[in-house]
């Protein structure tokens, strides 16, 4: 009887214990599921841009083409995105995952436009990623936050629509214990047809970068290259000489794809009616950079130095344009702000030089006279290395529409012989006011065919401040002041004021709108 009584008394305790364990297990599973849940983010922004003339350089440069050249305008922007899921507390991360992003911008005023600076879907299998659409990217070894712009692919224009496969982050090479890592990509893209003189052209892009050193090491080395090609297309009769394009059509059949990708010479098929003697050189216009870099941790600071060697012809191979390139130093604070009145986060200093281009002479059979590279210009692709009229690479190589109309002009890039010093800085005031400045000074020589006789200088500056406010459940109020003063661009003062809200649209199955 005592045993039976004891069991009856113990039964509720056991049931309670089992229930507690069940709820605990359910909570752990729910927590794991929450950690692996897909996070959908949103952002909304409304602002106004005013300027006394052309929009100042640093209010529009490296903004992925969303800021118009002419104002005033009211800007409305909104988007949603979902990135890959994060690893859980045990470090597990799904091997197969996907994500997406859509961002829309409407400018209303002197310039009226609706654009999609980002619209893509992406998928990941292990370390490999495939994406289709437009995606914000910067290619090359530079400081991506405050740089003046990577040489070949800077984020200065709307992203080109692409299909791309690659390693989207540094991935350890097997059997190297994480000491050697690589990232890279291979893509095919399309240029716009609207205002281009040569329509229907394609983009080929590939890049490969390596790192020596583990992320936890105090010192790391970087190196790699990027290769950009515009090829194929059709111009209206009379736009291109028959000596370089038969009836305006450029080679674009599949037989030229591999020679174009490899940059091979002498691959033009003389039985092809669309091939001229120019294809004895290479199919398409090839350009890019070869990059070196290193970073080191020094107690509370990280130092990152980098150099981009430029190529747009054979000059780099023959060593005649080694003076040209982008040099950079970034000093980044590794500490977190503790609310002090002034907290310096980062300083970036860069020097861009493109005046050499191998010299003023071009003799194809003389390696020492392989000059006149004419960066971002090409005799067949006369629109230049541009997309919707904006320079795809560094914005300091100026397209026709941006330079003063009184300067010597041509089609494409009108100013590609430049020496420029750039300073960027970011800081926090009182732990909450974000301040960013960009200051650039350049000397501009035009191009070898159309030089600027007076070598005009140009100063462009920007000061931005952003502070969190309580409006609409928590938003960010920002204001930017831009100034252009010099002989290259029209003198102009401009200001942008905007209100931005970001948050979580949903997380997992909880369809909630959460500001942050």
Coordinates of C-alpha atoms in Angstrom, one line a residue:
X1 CA 0.0 0.0 0.0
X2 CA 2.8 2.4 0.9
X3 CA 4.5 1.6 -2.5
X4 CA 1.3 2.2 -4.4
X5 CA 0.8 5.5 -2.5
X6 CA 4.4 6.6 -3.2
X7 CA 3.9 5.8 -6.9
X8 CA 0.6 7.8 -7.1
X9 CA 2.3 10.8 -5.4
X10 CA 5.3 10.5 -7.7
X11 CA 3.2 10.3 -10.9
X12 CA 2.2 14.0 -11.1
X13 CA 5.8 14.9 -10.4
X14 CA 7.0 12.8 -13.3
X15 CA 4.4 14.1 -15.6
X16 CA 5.3 17.7 -14.6
X17 CA 9.0 16.8 -15.2
X18 CA 8.2 15.3 -18.6
X19 CA 6.1 18.4 -19.5
X20 CA 8.9 20.7 -18.4
X21 CA 11.5 18.7 -20.5
X22 CA 9.1 18.7 -23.4
X23 CA 8.6 22.5 -23.2
X24 CA 12.4 22.9 -22.8
X25 CA 13.0 20.8 -25.9
X26 CA 10.4 22.7 -27.8
X27 CA 12.0 25.9 -26.8
X28 CA 15.4 24.7 -27.9
X29 CA 14.0 23.6 -31.2
X30 CA 12.2 26.9 -31.6
X31 CA 15.4 28.8 -30.8
X32 CA 17.4 26.8 -33.3
X33 CA 14.6 27.3 -35.9
X34 CA 14.6 31.0 -35.1
X35 CA 18.4 31.2 -35.6
X36 CA 18.0 29.5 -39.0
X37 CA 14.9 31.5 -39.9
X38 CA 15.0 33.6 -43.0
X39 CA 15.2 37.4 -42.3
X40 CA 13.4 39.7 -44.6
X41 CA 14.5 43.3 -44.3
X42 CA 12.9 46.5 -45.7
X43 CA 14.0 50.1 -46.2
X44 CA 12.1 53.2 -47.1
X45 CA 13.6 56.6 -47.8
X46 CA 12.2 60.0 -48.9
X47 CA 14.4 63.0 -49.6
X48 CA 15.0 66.1 -51.7
X49 CA 18.1 67.2 -53.7
X50 CA 18.8 70.8 -54.5
X51 CA 21.8 72.3 -56.3
X52 CA 22.8 75.6 -57.9
X53 CA 23.9 73.9 -61.1
X54 CA 24.9 70.4 -62.0
X55 CA 24.6 68.0 -59.0
X56 CA 28.0 68.2 -57.2
X57 CA 30.3 65.3 -57.8
X58 CA 30.3 63.7 -54.4
X59 CA 26.5 63.9 -54.1
X60 CA 26.2 61.6 -57.1
X61 CA 29.5 59.6 -57.6
X62 CA 29.6 56.0 -56.6
X63 CA 25.9 56.0 -55.7
X64 CA 25.0 53.2 -58.2
X65 CA 23.4 55.7 -60.6
X66 CA 20.5 56.7 -58.5
X67 CA 21.3 60.4 -58.2
X68 CA 20.6 62.4 -61.4
X69 CA 23.0 64.8 -63.0
X70 CA 20.4 67.6 -62.9
X71 CA 18.2 68.7 -60.1
X72 CA 16.2 69.6 -58.1
X73 CA 14.4 66.4 -57.5
X74 CA 12.4 64.6 -54.9
X75 CA 13.6 61.0 -54.3
X76 CA 11.5 58.2 -53.1
X77 CA 13.2 54.8 -52.5
X78 CA 12.0 51.5 -51.1
X79 CA 13.2 47.9 -51.2
X80 CA 13.2 44.5 -49.6
X81 CA 15.9 41.9 -49.3
X82 CA 16.7 38.6 -47.7
X83 CA 20.2 37.4 -47.4
X84 CA 21.6 33.9 -46.6
X85 CA 20.7 32.5 -43.2
X86 CA 23.2 32.8 -40.4
X87 CA 24.9 30.0 -38.7
X88 CA 23.2 28.7 -35.5
X89 CA 24.8 28.6 -32.0
X90 CA 26.5 25.3 -32.9
X91 CA 28.0 26.8 -36.0
X92 CA 25.8 24.9 -38.4
X93 CA 24.7 26.7 -41.6
X94 CA 22.5 25.3 -44.3
X95 CA 24.6 24.1 -47.2
X96 CA 21.9 25.1 -49.7
X97 CA 20.3 28.5 -49.4
X98 CA 18.9 31.4 -51.4
X99 CA 18.2 35.1 -51.2
X100 CA 16.9 38.0 -53.1
X101 CA 16.9 41.8 -53.2
X102 CA 14.6 44.4 -54.9
X103 CA 15.3 48.2 -54.7
X104 CA 13.3 50.8 -56.5
X105 CA 14.0 54.6 -56.8
X106 CA 11.8 57.3 -58.2
X107 CA 13.2 60.7 -59.0
X108 CA 10.7 63.4 -59.6
X109 CA 11.6 67.0 -60.7
X110 CA 13.9 68.3 -63.4
X111 CA 14.9 64.7 -64.0
X112 CA 12.0 62.2 -63.9
X113 CA 12.9 58.5 -63.7
X114 CA 12.0 55.2 -62.1
X115 CA 15.0 52.9 -61.8
X116 CA 15.9 49.5 -60.2
X117 CA 19.5 49.8 -58.9
X118 CA 19.1 46.3 -57.4
X119 CA 16.9 43.4 -58.5
X120 CA 18.3 39.9 -58.2
X121 CA 17.8 36.4 -56.9
X122 CA 20.7 34.3 -55.7
X123 CA 21.4 30.8 -54.6
X124 CA 24.2 29.2 -52.6
X125 CA 25.6 25.7 -52.7
X126 CA 28.4 25.5 -50.1
X127 CA 30.9 28.2 -50.9
X128 CA 29.5 28.7 -54.5
X129 CA 27.0 31.3 -55.4
X130 CA 24.9 31.9 -58.6
X131 CA 22.9 35.0 -59.1
X132 CA 20.8 36.5 -61.8
X133 CA 19.9 40.2 -62.1
X134 CA 21.3 43.5 -60.9
X135 CA 23.5 43.5 -57.7
X136 CA 25.5 46.3 -56.1
X137 CA 29.1 45.4 -56.3
X138 CA 32.6 46.9 -56.2
X139 CA 35.4 44.8 -57.8
X140 CA 39.0 45.2 -56.8
X141 CA 41.2 45.6 -53.7
X142 CA 40.1 49.0 -52.3
X143 CA 38.5 50.3 -49.1
X144 CA 34.9 49.9 -50.1
X145 CA 33.5 52.5 -47.6
X146 CA 35.4 55.7 -48.4
X147 CA 37.3 55.0 -51.6
X148 CA 37.3 57.4 -54.5
X149 CA 36.4 54.3 -56.7
X150 CA 37.9 51.1 -57.8
X151 CA 39.5 51.5 -61.2
X152 CA 37.4 49.2 -63.3
X153 CA 34.2 48.6 -61.4
X154 CA 33.4 51.2 -58.8
X155 CA 29.6 51.3 -58.2
X156 CA 29.4 54.6 -60.0
X157 CA 26.6 53.5 -62.3
X158 CA 23.5 51.3 -62.3
X159 CA 24.6 47.7 -61.9
X160 CA 24.6 45.8 -65.2
X161 CA 22.2 42.9 -65.4
X162 CA 24.3 39.7 -65.2
X163 CA 24.4 36.0 -64.7
X164 CA 27.3 35.3 -62.3
X165 CA 28.7 32.2 -60.7
X166 CA 31.6 32.3 -58.2
X167 CA 33.0 32.2 -54.7
X168 CA 31.3 35.2 -53.1
X169 CA 33.7 35.4 -50.1
X170 CA 37.2 34.3 -49.2
X171 CA 37.1 30.5 -49.1
X172 CA 40.0 28.4 -47.7
X173 CA 41.8 26.2 -50.2
X174 CA 41.8 22.5 -49.0
X175 CA 44.8 21.2 -47.2
X176 CA 46.2 24.7 -46.4
X177 CA 44.6 24.9 -42.9
X178 CA 43.0 28.2 -43.9
X179 CA 46.2 30.0 -44.6
X180 CA 45.4 30.3 -48.3
X181 CA 41.9 31.5 -49.4
X182 CA 40.4 32.6 -52.7
X183 CA 37.3 34.4 -54.0
X184 CA 36.3 35.0 -57.6
X185 CA 33.5 35.1 -60.1
X186 CA 32.7 34.6 -63.8
X187 CA 29.8 36.4 -65.4
X188 CA 28.0 37.3 -68.6
X189 CA 26.1 40.6 -68.8
X190 CA 24.2 43.0 -71.1
X191 CA 24.7 46.7 -71.9
X192 CA 21.8 49.0 -72.4
X193 CA 20.5 49.9 -75.9
X194 CA 18.7 53.2 -75.2
X195 CA 21.2 56.0 -75.8
X196 CA 24.2 54.0 -77.0
X197 CA 25.6 54.4 -80.5
X198 CA 26.6 50.8 -80.5
X199 CA 23.7 48.7 -79.3
X200 CA 23.4 45.0 -78.3
X201 CA 26.8 44.7 -76.7
X202 CA 27.7 42.1 -74.1
X203 CA 29.7 42.2 -70.9
X204 CA 32.2 39.5 -70.0
X205 CA 33.7 39.8 -66.5
X206 CA 35.8 37.6 -64.3
X207 CA 38.0 38.2 -61.3
X208 CA 40.1 36.1 -58.9
X209 CA 41.7 37.2 -55.7
X210 CA 43.7 35.4 -53.1
X211 CA 44.6 35.9 -49.5
X212 CA 47.6 34.6 -47.5
X213 CA 46.9 34.5 -43.8
X214 CA 44.0 33.4 -41.6
X215 CA 41.3 36.0 -40.6
X216 CA 42.6 35.7 -37.0
X217 CA 46.2 36.5 -37.9
X218 CA 47.4 40.1 -37.3
X219 CA 48.9 40.3 -40.9
X220 CA 47.4 39.3 -44.2
X221 CA 48.5 39.6 -47.9
X222 CA 46.1 40.0 -50.9
X223 CA 46.6 39.8 -54.6
X224 CA 44.5 39.2 -57.8
X225 CA 43.1 40.6 -61.0
X226 CA 39.9 41.6 -62.7
X227 CA 39.2 41.3 -66.4
X228 CA 36.4 43.3 -68.1
X229 CA 35.3 43.0 -71.7
X230 CA 32.7 44.8 -73.8
X231 CA 32.1 42.9 -77.1
X232 CA 29.6 42.4 -79.9
X233 CA 27.0 44.8 -80.9
X234 CA 25.6 46.8 -83.9
X235 CA 25.9 50.5 -84.9
X236 CA 23.8 52.3 -87.4
X237 CA 25.2 52.7 -90.9
X238 CA 27.9 55.5 -91.0
X239 CA 28.5 55.6 -87.2
X240 CA 31.6 53.3 -87.5
X241 CA 34.1 53.2 -90.3
X242 CA 33.9 50.1 -92.5
X243 CA 37.6 49.7 -91.7
X244 CA 36.7 48.7 -88.1
X245 CA 33.1 47.4 -88.5
X246 CA 31.5 46.0 -91.6
X247 CA 28.1 47.7 -91.9
X248 CA 28.4 48.7 -88.3
X249 CA 28.2 45.0 -87.0
X250 CA 30.8 43.7 -84.6
X251 CA 31.7 40.0 -84.2
X252 CA 29.4 38.3 -81.7
X253 CA 28.9 34.7 -82.8
X254 CA 29.7 31.8 -80.4
X255 CA 33.0 31.0 -82.2
X256 CA 34.5 34.2 -80.8
X257 CA 33.5 33.6 -77.2
X258 CA 36.5 31.6 -76.1
X259 CA 39.1 33.8 -77.8
X260 CA 37.3 36.8 -76.2
X261 CA 37.4 35.2 -72.8
X262 CA 41.0 34.3 -73.0
X263 CA 42.0 37.6 -74.7
X264 CA 43.7 35.8 -77.6
X265 CA 45.1 37.7 -80.6
X266 CA 44.7 36.8 -84.3
X267 CA 41.4 34.9 -83.8
X268 CA 39.4 36.8 -86.4
X269 CA 37.9 34.6 -89.2
X270 CA 38.6 36.4 -92.5
X271 CA 35.8 34.4 -94.0
X272 CA 33.4 36.1 -91.6
X273 CA 32.0 39.2 -93.4
X274 CA 31.8 41.0 -90.0
X275 CA 35.5 40.7 -89.2
X276 CA 38.0 43.5 -90.0
X277 CA 41.7 43.8 -89.5
X278 CA 41.0 45.2 -86.0
X279 CA 40.0 41.7 -84.8
X280 CA 43.5 40.5 -85.6
X281 CA 44.3 42.2 -82.3
X282 CA 41.5 41.0 -79.9
X283 CA 37.8 40.5 -80.0
X284 CA 36.2 43.3 -77.9
X285 CA 37.6 46.0 -75.6
X286 CA 39.6 44.6 -72.7
X287 CA 40.5 46.4 -69.5
X288 CA 40.9 45.9 -65.8
X289 CA 43.5 46.0 -63.0
X290 CA 46.0 43.8 -61.3
X291 CA 45.8 44.4 -57.5
X292 CA 48.1 44.0 -54.5
X293 CA 47.2 44.7 -50.9
X294 CA 48.1 44.0 -47.2
X295 CA 46.5 44.7 -43.9
X296 CA 47.9 44.5 -40.3
X297 CA 46.3 44.9 -36.9
X298 CA 48.1 47.3 -34.6
X299 CA 46.5 47.2 -31.2
X300 CA 43.4 49.4 -31.6
X301 CA 43.9 50.1 -35.3
X302 CA 43.9 48.2 -38.6
X303 CA 46.0 49.4 -41.5
X304 CA 45.2 48.4 -45.0
X305 CA 47.4 49.4 -48.0
X306 CA 46.6 48.6 -51.6
X307 CA 47.7 49.3 -55.2
X308 CA 45.8 48.8 -58.4
X309 CA 47.9 48.5 -61.6
X310 CA 45.9 49.5 -64.7
X311 CA 45.6 47.9 -68.1
X312 CA 43.5 48.9 -71.1
X313 CA 46.0 47.7 -73.8
X314 CA 49.3 46.0 -73.8
X315 CA 51.2 48.7 -71.9
X316 CA 51.1 47.0 -68.5
X317 CA 52.4 43.8 -70.1
X318 CA 55.3 45.7 -71.6
X319 CA 55.8 47.8 -68.4
X320 CA 55.3 51.2 -70.1
X321 CA 52.4 52.4 -67.9
X322 CA 53.6 51.3 -64.5
X323 CA 53.4 54.9 -63.2
X324 CA 49.6 54.7 -63.6
X325 CA 47.5 53.2 -60.8
X326 CA 45.4 53.7 -57.7
X327 CA 47.3 53.8 -54.4
X328 CA 45.4 53.6 -51.1
X329 CA 45.8 53.6 -47.3
X330 CA 43.0 52.9 -44.9
X331 CA 43.3 53.3 -41.1
X332 CA 40.3 51.8 -39.3
X333 CA 39.5 51.9 -35.6
X334 CA 39.1 48.4 -34.1
X335 CA 37.4 49.7 -30.9
X336 CA 33.8 50.5 -30.5
X337 CA 32.5 53.9 -29.5
X338 CA 31.8 54.3 -25.8
X339 CA 29.7 57.5 -26.3
X340 CA 32.7 59.9 -26.2
X341 CA 32.2 63.4 -27.8
X342 CA 34.3 62.5 -30.8
X343 CA 35.2 59.0 -32.0
X344 CA 37.2 58.5 -35.1
X345 CA 36.2 55.4 -37.0
X346 CA 38.2 55.5 -40.2
X347 CA 40.5 57.6 -42.5
X348 CA 41.1 56.7 -46.1
X349 CA 43.8 58.3 -48.2
X350 CA 44.1 57.6 -52.0
X351 CA 46.2 58.8 -54.9
X352 CA 45.1 58.1 -58.5
X353 CA 47.4 58.7 -61.4
X354 CA 46.5 57.9 -65.1
X355 CA 48.5 60.5 -67.0
X356 CA 51.1 58.1 -68.5
X357 CA 49.1 55.6 -70.5
X358 CA 52.4 54.3 -71.9
X359 CA 53.2 57.7 -73.5
X360 CA 52.0 59.7 -76.5
X361 CA 53.2 57.3 -79.2
X362 CA 51.7 54.0 -80.3
X363 CA 53.8 51.7 -82.5
X364 CA 52.3 48.2 -82.4
X365 CA 55.6 46.5 -83.3
X366 CA 57.6 48.4 -80.7
X367 CA 57.0 47.3 -77.1
X368 CA 58.5 50.5 -75.7
X369 CA 56.1 52.6 -77.8
X370 CA 52.8 50.8 -76.9
X371 CA 51.3 54.0 -75.6
X372 CA 48.1 56.0 -76.0
X373 CA 46.0 53.5 -74.1
X374 CA 43.2 56.0 -74.0
X375 CA 41.7 54.5 -70.9
X376 CA 37.9 53.6 -71.1
X377 CA 37.8 54.5 -74.8
X378 CA 37.8 52.3 -77.9
X379 CA 37.6 52.9 -81.6
X380 CA 34.8 50.4 -82.0
X381 CA 32.9 50.9 -78.7
X382 CA 32.8 54.6 -79.0
X383 CA 30.3 55.1 -76.1
X384 CA 33.3 54.3 -73.8
X385 CA 33.3 52.3 -70.7
X386 CA 30.0 53.6 -69.6
X387 CA 26.5 52.5 -68.7
X388 CA 23.6 54.9 -69.1
X389 CA 26.1 57.7 -69.6
X390 CA 28.0 57.1 -66.4
X391 CA 31.5 55.8 -66.1
X392 CA 31.5 52.2 -64.9
X393 CA 35.0 52.5 -63.3
X394 CA 36.5 55.3 -61.3
X395 CA 34.3 58.4 -61.6
X396 CA 37.4 60.6 -61.9
X397 CA 37.6 59.5 -65.6
X398 CA 35.0 61.9 -66.9
X399 CA 32.2 61.2 -69.5
X400 CA 31.1 63.9 -72.0
X401 CA 28.0 64.9 -70.2
X402 CA 29.7 65.8 -66.9
X403 CA 32.6 68.0 -68.1
X404 CA 32.3 71.7 -68.8
X405 CA 30.9 72.2 -72.3
X406 CA 33.7 74.8 -73.0
X407 CA 36.4 72.1 -72.8
X408 CA 37.6 70.1 -75.8
X409 CA 35.2 67.2 -76.2
X410 CA 34.6 64.0 -78.0
X411 CA 32.3 60.9 -77.7
X412 CA 32.8 58.7 -74.7
X413 CA 35.3 59.5 -71.9
X414 CA 36.6 63.1 -72.5
X415 CA 39.0 63.2 -69.5
X416 CA 41.2 60.1 -68.7
X417 CA 44.6 61.6 -67.9
X418 CA 44.2 62.5 -64.3
X419 CA 46.2 62.9 -61.1
X420 CA 44.0 63.0 -58.0
X421 CA 44.4 63.1 -54.2
X422 CA 41.5 61.9 -52.1
X423 CA 40.7 62.0 -48.4
X424 CA 37.8 60.3 -46.7
X425 CA 36.9 60.1 -43.1
X426 CA 34.1 58.9 -40.8
X427 CA 33.4 59.6 -37.1
X428 CA 30.8 59.4 -34.4
X429 CA 29.8 62.4 -32.4
X430 CA 28.4 61.7 -28.9
X431 CA 28.0 58.0 -29.9
X432 CA 25.0 58.6 -32.2
X433 CA 25.7 61.3 -34.9
X434 CA 27.4 59.7 -37.9
X435 CA 29.6 62.1 -39.8
X436 CA 31.3 61.3 -43.2
X437 CA 33.5 63.5 -45.3
X438 CA 35.0 63.1 -48.8
X439 CA 37.5 65.6 -50.1
X440 CA 39.2 65.3 -53.5
X441 CA 41.5 67.5 -55.6
X442 CA 42.6 66.6 -59.1
X443 CA 44.6 67.9 -62.1
X444 CA 43.0 67.0 -65.5
X445 CA 44.7 66.8 -68.9
X446 CA 41.8 65.5 -71.0
X447 CA 42.9 62.7 -73.4
X448 CA 45.9 62.4 -75.8
X449 CA 43.7 63.0 -78.9
X450 CA 41.8 65.9 -77.2
X451 CA 44.0 67.5 -74.5
X452 CA 43.0 70.2 -72.1
X453 CA 45.6 72.9 -72.8
X454 CA 45.3 74.6 -69.4
X455 CA 45.2 71.4 -67.3
X456 CA 42.2 72.5 -65.2
X457 CA 42.2 71.6 -61.5
X458 CA 39.1 70.5 -59.6
X459 CA 38.0 70.4 -56.0
X460 CA 35.0 68.3 -54.9
X461 CA 33.9 67.9 -51.3
X462 CA 31.1 66.3 -49.3
X463 CA 30.0 66.5 -45.7
X464 CA 27.3 64.2 -44.5
X465 CA 25.7 63.9 -41.1
X466 CA 23.1 61.4 -40.0
X467 CA 21.2 61.2 -36.6
X468 CA 18.5 58.8 -35.4
X469 CA 15.2 60.4 -34.6
X470 CA 11.9 59.1 -33.2
X471 CA 9.7 59.9 -36.1
X472 CA 7.6 57.0 -37.5
X473 CA 8.8 54.7 -34.8
X474 CA 12.5 55.3 -35.3
X475 CA 14.2 56.7 -38.5
X476 CA 17.5 58.1 -39.6
X477 CA 17.6 61.8 -40.6
X478 CA 20.5 62.6 -42.9
X479 CA 21.8 65.7 -44.6
X480 CA 24.6 66.1 -47.1
X481 CA 26.3 69.2 -48.4
X482 CA 28.3 68.9 -51.7
X483 CA 30.6 71.5 -53.4
X484 CA 32.3 71.5 -56.8
X485 CA 34.9 74.3 -57.5
X486 CA 37.3 74.3 -60.4
X487 CA 37.8 74.2 -64.1
X488 CA 36.6 70.6 -65.0
X489 CA 33.1 70.6 -63.7
X490 CA 30.5 73.4 -63.4
X491 CA 30.9 75.3 -60.1
X492 CA 28.0 74.1 -57.9
X493 CA 26.7 73.8 -54.4
X494 CA 24.1 71.2 -53.5
X495 CA 22.3 69.7 -50.6
X496 CA 20.4 66.5 -49.9
X497 CA 18.1 65.9 -47.0
X498 CA 16.5 62.5 -46.4
X499 CA 14.6 60.4 -43.9
X500 CA 15.3 56.7 -43.9
X501 CA 13.5 53.8 -42.1
X502 CA 14.8 50.2 -42.0
X503 CA 13.4 47.2 -40.3
X504 CA 12.4 43.5 -40.4
X505 CA 9.5 42.7 -42.6
X506 CA 9.3 39.2 -41.2
X507 CA 11.4 36.6 -39.5
X508 CA 10.4 33.0 -40.0
X509 CA 6.7 32.6 -39.8
X510 CA 6.1 35.8 -37.8
X511 CA 4.6 38.3 -40.3
X512 CA 5.4 41.4 -38.3
X513 CA 6.7 44.9 -39.2
X514 CA 9.6 45.6 -36.8
X515 CA 11.4 49.0 -37.0
X516 CA 15.1 49.2 -36.1

